[in-house]
Structure formats: C-alpha cells, structure tokens
XYZ file of C-alpha atoms in Angstrom:
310
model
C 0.000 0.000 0.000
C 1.300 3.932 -0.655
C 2.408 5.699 2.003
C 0.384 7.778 4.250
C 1.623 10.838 2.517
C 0.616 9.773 -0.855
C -2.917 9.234 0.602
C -5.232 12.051 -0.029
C -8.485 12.501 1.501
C -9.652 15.820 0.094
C -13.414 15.902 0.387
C -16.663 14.548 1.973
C -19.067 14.057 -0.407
C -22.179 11.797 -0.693
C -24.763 12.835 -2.953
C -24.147 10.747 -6.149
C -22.540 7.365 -6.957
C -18.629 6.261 -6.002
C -16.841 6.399 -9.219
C -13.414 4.434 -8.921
C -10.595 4.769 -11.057
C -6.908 3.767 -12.172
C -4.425 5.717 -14.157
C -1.693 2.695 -15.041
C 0.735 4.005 -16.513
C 4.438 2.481 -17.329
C 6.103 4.544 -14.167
C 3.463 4.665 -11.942
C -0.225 4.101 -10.666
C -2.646 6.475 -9.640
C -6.054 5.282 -7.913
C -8.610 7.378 -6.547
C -12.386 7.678 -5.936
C -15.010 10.035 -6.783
C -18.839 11.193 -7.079
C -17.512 13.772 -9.331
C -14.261 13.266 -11.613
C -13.120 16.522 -10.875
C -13.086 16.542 -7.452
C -11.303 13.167 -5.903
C -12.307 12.434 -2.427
C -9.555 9.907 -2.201
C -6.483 9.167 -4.345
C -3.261 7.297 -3.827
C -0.214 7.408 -5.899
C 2.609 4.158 -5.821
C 5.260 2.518 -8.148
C 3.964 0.201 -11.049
C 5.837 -2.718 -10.481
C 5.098 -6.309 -11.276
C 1.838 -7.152 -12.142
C 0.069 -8.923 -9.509
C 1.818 -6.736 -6.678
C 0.757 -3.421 -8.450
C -2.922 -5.129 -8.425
C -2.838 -5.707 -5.083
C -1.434 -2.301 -3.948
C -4.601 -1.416 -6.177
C -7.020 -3.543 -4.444
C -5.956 -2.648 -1.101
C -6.929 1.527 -2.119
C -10.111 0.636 -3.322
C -10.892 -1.519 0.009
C -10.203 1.328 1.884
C -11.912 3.593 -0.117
C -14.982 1.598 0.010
C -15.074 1.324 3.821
C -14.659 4.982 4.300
C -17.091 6.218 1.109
C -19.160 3.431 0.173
C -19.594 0.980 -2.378
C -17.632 1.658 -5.709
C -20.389 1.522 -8.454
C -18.214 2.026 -11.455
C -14.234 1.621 -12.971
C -12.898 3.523 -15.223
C -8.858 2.093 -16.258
C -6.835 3.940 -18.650
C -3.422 2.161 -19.309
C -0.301 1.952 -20.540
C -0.380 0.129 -24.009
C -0.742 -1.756 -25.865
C -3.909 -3.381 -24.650
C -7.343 -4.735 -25.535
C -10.013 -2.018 -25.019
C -13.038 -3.468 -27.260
C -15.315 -4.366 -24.772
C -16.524 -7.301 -27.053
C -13.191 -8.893 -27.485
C -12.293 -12.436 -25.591
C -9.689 -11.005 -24.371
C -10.674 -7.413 -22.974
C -8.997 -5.911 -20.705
C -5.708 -7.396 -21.044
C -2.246 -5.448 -21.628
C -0.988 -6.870 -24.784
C 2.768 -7.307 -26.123
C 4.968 -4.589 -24.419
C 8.644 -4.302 -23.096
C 7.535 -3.923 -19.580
C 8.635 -7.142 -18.003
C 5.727 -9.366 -16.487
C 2.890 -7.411 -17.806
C 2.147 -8.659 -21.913
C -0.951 -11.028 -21.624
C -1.725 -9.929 -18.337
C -5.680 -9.566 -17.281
C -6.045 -6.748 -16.090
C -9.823 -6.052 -15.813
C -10.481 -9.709 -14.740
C -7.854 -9.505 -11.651
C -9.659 -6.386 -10.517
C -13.072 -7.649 -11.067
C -12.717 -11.283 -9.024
C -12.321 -9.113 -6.039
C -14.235 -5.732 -6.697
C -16.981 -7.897 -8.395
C -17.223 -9.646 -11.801
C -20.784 -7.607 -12.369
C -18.636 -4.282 -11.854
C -19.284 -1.635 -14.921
C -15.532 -1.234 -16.324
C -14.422 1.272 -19.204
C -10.967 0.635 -19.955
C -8.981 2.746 -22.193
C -5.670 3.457 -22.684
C -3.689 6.015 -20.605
C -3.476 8.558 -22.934
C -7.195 8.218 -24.255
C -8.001 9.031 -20.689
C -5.559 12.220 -20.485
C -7.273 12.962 -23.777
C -11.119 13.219 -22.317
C -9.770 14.618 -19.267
C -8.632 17.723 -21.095
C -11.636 18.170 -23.560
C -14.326 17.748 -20.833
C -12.143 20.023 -17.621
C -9.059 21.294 -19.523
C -7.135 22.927 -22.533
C -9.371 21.074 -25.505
C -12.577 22.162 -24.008
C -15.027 23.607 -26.562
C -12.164 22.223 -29.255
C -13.998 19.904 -31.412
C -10.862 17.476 -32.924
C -8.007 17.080 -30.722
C -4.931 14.846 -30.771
C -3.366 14.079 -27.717
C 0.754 13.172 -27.241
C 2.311 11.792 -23.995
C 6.108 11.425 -23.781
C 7.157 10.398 -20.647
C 8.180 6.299 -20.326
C 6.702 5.729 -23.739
C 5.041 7.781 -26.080
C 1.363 7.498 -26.922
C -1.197 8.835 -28.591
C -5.305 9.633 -28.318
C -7.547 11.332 -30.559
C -10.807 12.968 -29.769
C -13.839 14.256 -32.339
C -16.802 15.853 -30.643
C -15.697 14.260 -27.154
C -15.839 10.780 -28.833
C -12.736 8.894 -28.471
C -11.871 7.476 -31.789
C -10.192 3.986 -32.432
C -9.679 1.709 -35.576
C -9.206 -2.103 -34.670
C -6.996 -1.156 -32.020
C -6.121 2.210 -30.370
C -3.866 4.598 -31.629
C -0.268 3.840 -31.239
C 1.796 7.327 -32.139
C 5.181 6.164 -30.347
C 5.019 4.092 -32.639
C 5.254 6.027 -35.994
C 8.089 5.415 -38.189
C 10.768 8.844 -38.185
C 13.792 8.906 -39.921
C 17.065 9.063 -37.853
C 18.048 12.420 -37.230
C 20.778 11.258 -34.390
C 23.248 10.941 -36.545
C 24.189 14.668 -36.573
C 24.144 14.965 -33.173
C 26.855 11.741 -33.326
C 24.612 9.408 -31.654
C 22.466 6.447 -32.366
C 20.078 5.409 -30.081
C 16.886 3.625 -30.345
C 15.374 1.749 -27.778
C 12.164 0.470 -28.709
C 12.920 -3.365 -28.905
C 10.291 -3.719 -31.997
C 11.136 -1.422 -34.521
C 14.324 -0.011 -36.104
C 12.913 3.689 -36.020
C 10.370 5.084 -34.093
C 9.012 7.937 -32.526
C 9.112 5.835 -28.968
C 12.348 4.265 -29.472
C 13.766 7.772 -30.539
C 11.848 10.345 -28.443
C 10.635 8.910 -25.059
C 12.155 9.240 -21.767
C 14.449 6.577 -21.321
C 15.228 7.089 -25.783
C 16.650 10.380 -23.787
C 18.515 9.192 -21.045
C 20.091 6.218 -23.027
C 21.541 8.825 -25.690
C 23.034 11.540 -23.282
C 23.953 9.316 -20.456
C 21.507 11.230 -18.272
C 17.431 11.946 -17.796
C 16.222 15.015 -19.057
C 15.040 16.371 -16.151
C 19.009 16.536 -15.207
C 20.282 18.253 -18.835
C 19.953 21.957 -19.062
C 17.426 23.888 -21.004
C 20.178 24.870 -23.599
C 21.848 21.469 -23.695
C 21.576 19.853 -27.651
C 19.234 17.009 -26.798
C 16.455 19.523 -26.769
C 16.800 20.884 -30.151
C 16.907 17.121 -31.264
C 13.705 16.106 -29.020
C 11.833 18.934 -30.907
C 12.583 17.969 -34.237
C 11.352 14.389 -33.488
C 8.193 15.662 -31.645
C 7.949 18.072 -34.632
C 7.723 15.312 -36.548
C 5.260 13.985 -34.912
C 2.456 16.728 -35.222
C 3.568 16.844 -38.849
C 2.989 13.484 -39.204
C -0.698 14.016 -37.435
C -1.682 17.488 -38.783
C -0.933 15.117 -42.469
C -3.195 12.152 -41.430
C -5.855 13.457 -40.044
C -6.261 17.709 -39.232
C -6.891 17.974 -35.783
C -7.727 21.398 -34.190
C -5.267 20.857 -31.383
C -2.262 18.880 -30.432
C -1.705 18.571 -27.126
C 2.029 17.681 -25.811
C 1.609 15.856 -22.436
C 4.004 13.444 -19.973
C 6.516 14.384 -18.045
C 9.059 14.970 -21.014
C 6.838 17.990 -22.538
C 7.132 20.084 -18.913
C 10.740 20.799 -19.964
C 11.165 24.696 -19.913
C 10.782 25.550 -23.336
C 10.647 22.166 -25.429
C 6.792 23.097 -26.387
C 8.331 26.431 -27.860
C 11.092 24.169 -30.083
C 8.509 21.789 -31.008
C 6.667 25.047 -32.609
C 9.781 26.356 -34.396
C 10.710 22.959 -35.874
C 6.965 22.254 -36.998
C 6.697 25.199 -38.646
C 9.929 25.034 -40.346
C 9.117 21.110 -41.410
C 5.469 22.545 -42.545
C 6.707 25.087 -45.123
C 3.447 26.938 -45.385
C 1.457 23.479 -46.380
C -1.018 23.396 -44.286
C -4.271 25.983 -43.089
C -3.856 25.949 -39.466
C -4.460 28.320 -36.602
C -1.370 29.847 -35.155
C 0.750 27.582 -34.301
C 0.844 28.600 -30.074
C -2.951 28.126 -30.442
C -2.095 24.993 -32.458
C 0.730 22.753 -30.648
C 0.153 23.625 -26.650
C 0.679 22.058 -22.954
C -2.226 20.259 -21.140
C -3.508 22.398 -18.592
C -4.653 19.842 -16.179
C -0.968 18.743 -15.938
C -0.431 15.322 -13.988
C -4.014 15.415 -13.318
C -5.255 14.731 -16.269
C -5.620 10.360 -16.503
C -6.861 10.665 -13.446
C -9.784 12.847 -14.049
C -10.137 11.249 -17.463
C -10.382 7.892 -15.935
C -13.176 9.193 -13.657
C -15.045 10.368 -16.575
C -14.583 6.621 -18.260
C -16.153 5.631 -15.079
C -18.931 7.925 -14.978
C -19.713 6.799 -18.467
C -19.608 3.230 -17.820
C -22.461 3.061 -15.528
C-alpha cells in the first residue's frame, strides 16, 4: 500500500454514486475515488511494479476507499499500451505485447473484477485516451472539437478525440510508434530503444530514448543542452505526421518529457519550419500547446470513463 503521505483525503461528499478509477501508466499508478471526476475524495499514488503486486497495492486503495465512502459503483482504467479495449473482445482488458517485463498477456480487468466484483461496470482505455477526455471535458481542448493528444514520458502514446468521442480503428492509436527517420546521426549518436522497430518515434523520443543517448534523464540536462533541439525535431515530426493524417484542431504535448522549460516552444519552431506553409492551421501557439490539467489529467479522465460506464 502507498504511504500515508501519498494518501489524499480531500473531500466529503455523498450525494451521487462512487466512481473508482486507475491511471496505469508504465512509471506509476494512480487510484482514486469520486462522485464527481473533478473533485477526488480519495487518491493514492505508488510505483507500477510487477503485475500482480501493483494489483494488489490497487485492491488494497479501493478496500479502503470503500469502507470509508461506500460501495464503488463504477471503474474507469486507462493504461499503458498496448492493450485490448473493445469491450466485445475475448480477451478485454488485457495489456498486450509490451517491453515492460511481467505485464504482456496480463488480465487486467479480470484480476480487478474477481475481487471488486465480476458484475462491476468497467471502461478501460488506454492512458493517454483518458488524459485525452480529461482535457476536452475540464481542460485545454474544451469547446475544441478534434483534438490529438501526445504523452512522452516512459513511452510515447497517442489519443484522438472528435466531438468528445474517443476514436479507435481495430486497435487504439499507437503514435510512439510512428516510423521517423534518424536524425541522431548529426548529433553523433544512435540510439533507439524500442525493442520492436528499427525507427520510431518511442524508441527515438521517449524518456528513457533520452537518457540512453546523453547518459543522463532530461530532467538533469539543461534547457540549452543539444538534446532539446533534437527532441523537438522528433516531436515536430510527430504533429507533422498528425496534422498530415488526419487535421486535428489541437495537439496537445503531455508526460513528463513535454514540462521541460521551453521544449513546447522548439517543437513550434521545428513544426513550422518542417510545414513550409502546407497546411491551413491556426497559429501555431494556439495549435501545438501544454495540457492544462498537468499530472491530473488520466486521473480525471479515468473518472469520466467511469462515470460513463455506468
């Protein structure tokens, strides 16, 4: 179980039903409860480690959220990908092939429901899909009718939203893992960690794509150190890449990576210079911004997937 201090019990409410979610994401887990998603009465923050440990860490919240609120009526999951999110699939609710060790084939939704209740209304998303509907319904997309949504923090994923409607083909989007050509060789380096592909966004861009190429994680290199200008021209990338495919009104740049001091700013510059006039946009700070609900936003968004699921 978390800590005391990463136990928060902010409010006492009781007038509608107990919405419980889960952020999962690659670095860590974020649980909390709710009657409304923007307001958590409860939420608890700890380490995703292996699977059935992180479960239980998440089992043990929810018990004692449920004997100090009530029953939980609803869960809404958004995860770390790749996973199975059509609810009519044998297999929903299970993480699918991905480089964190323990968790590919792992059953997510069916270890949660044998103890919360195999009855339980679950939406389950992906992480980012969450962070997405967070921000359109209580943050920087709201009143923004097409929005595309980029996290680059552990991985790097991708949701897309028309009309508040998250959209999906046969599986959910998967932007880490566009194909980019390698633009490390002219900073002398050639690093790509994604174990799948040769060249990809994830494997050239995410957080540990950083901290394998300059020995160090971002959040330690200075604003003006190189890897930033390179980081930018792969996000850049990116939202080219997007704005190409499919037009959206907004792309938001969230995860940990994108809070570096002036990265969104680069990303603008290199986008615009990649562009070359193509495209009929809005300006591009209206265009390419930050999240405003910050680290908030899978939580809240998972909320919302729970409110929806009852």
């Amino acid at each position: 179980m978390p800590e005391p201090s990463s136990l928060q019990d902010t409010r006492n409410q009781t007038e509608a039903p107990l919405l419980g979610a889960i952020e999962a994401g690659g670095t860590k887990y974020v649980c909390a409860v709710a009657r409304d998603p923007k307001e958590p009465l409860l939420e608890a923050r700890f380490p995703t480690g292996e699977p059935h440990e992180t479960v239980s860490q998440a089992l043990e919240f929810f018990r004692k959220a449920a004997a100090a609120h009530g029953t939980i009526r609803s869960l809404g999951i958004g995860t770390f990908g790749p996973a199975r999110i059509d609810p009519v699939a044998a297999d929903f609710g299970t993480i699918l092939t991905t480089p964190k060790p323990g968790w590919s084939g792992f059953p997510l939704v069916a270890a949660l429901r044998q103890e919360l209740g195999t009855d339980l209304p679950v939406t389950f998303e992906t992480d980012v899909n969450a962070a997405a509907l967070g921000e359109s319904l209580h943050g920087a997309a709201k009143g923004i009718r097409r929005v595309a949504y980029v996290t680059i923090g552990t991985g790097i994923g991708g949701g897309f939203l028309e009309d508040g409607r998250l959209l999906h083909g046969r599986l959910h989007p998967e932007i880490g893992h566009f194909a980019v050509p390698d633009l490390d060789a002219a900073f002398g380096k050639a690093t790509q960690v994604c174990p799948f592909h040769d060249s990809c966004l994830e494997g050239r861009a995410s957080g540990p794509a950083i901290a394998a190429r300059w020995g160090k994680p971002g959040h330690e290199l200075p604003d003006d150190h190189p890897a930033w200008e390179l980081e930018a021209d792969y996000l850049a990338i990116a939202c080219q890449q997007l704005t190409a495919a499919w037009s959206p009104d907004l792309v938001l740049l969230g995860g940990g990576v994108s809070q570096k001091s002036g990265l969104v700013e680069r990303v603008r510059e290199a986008f615009l210079r990649r562009a070359g006039g193509y495209w009929d946009l809005p300006p591009v700070h209206d265009y390419i911004r930050l999240p405003a609900l910050d680290q908030q936003a899978g939580i809240v968004g998972s909320l919302i997937l729970a409110a929806r699921a009852l």
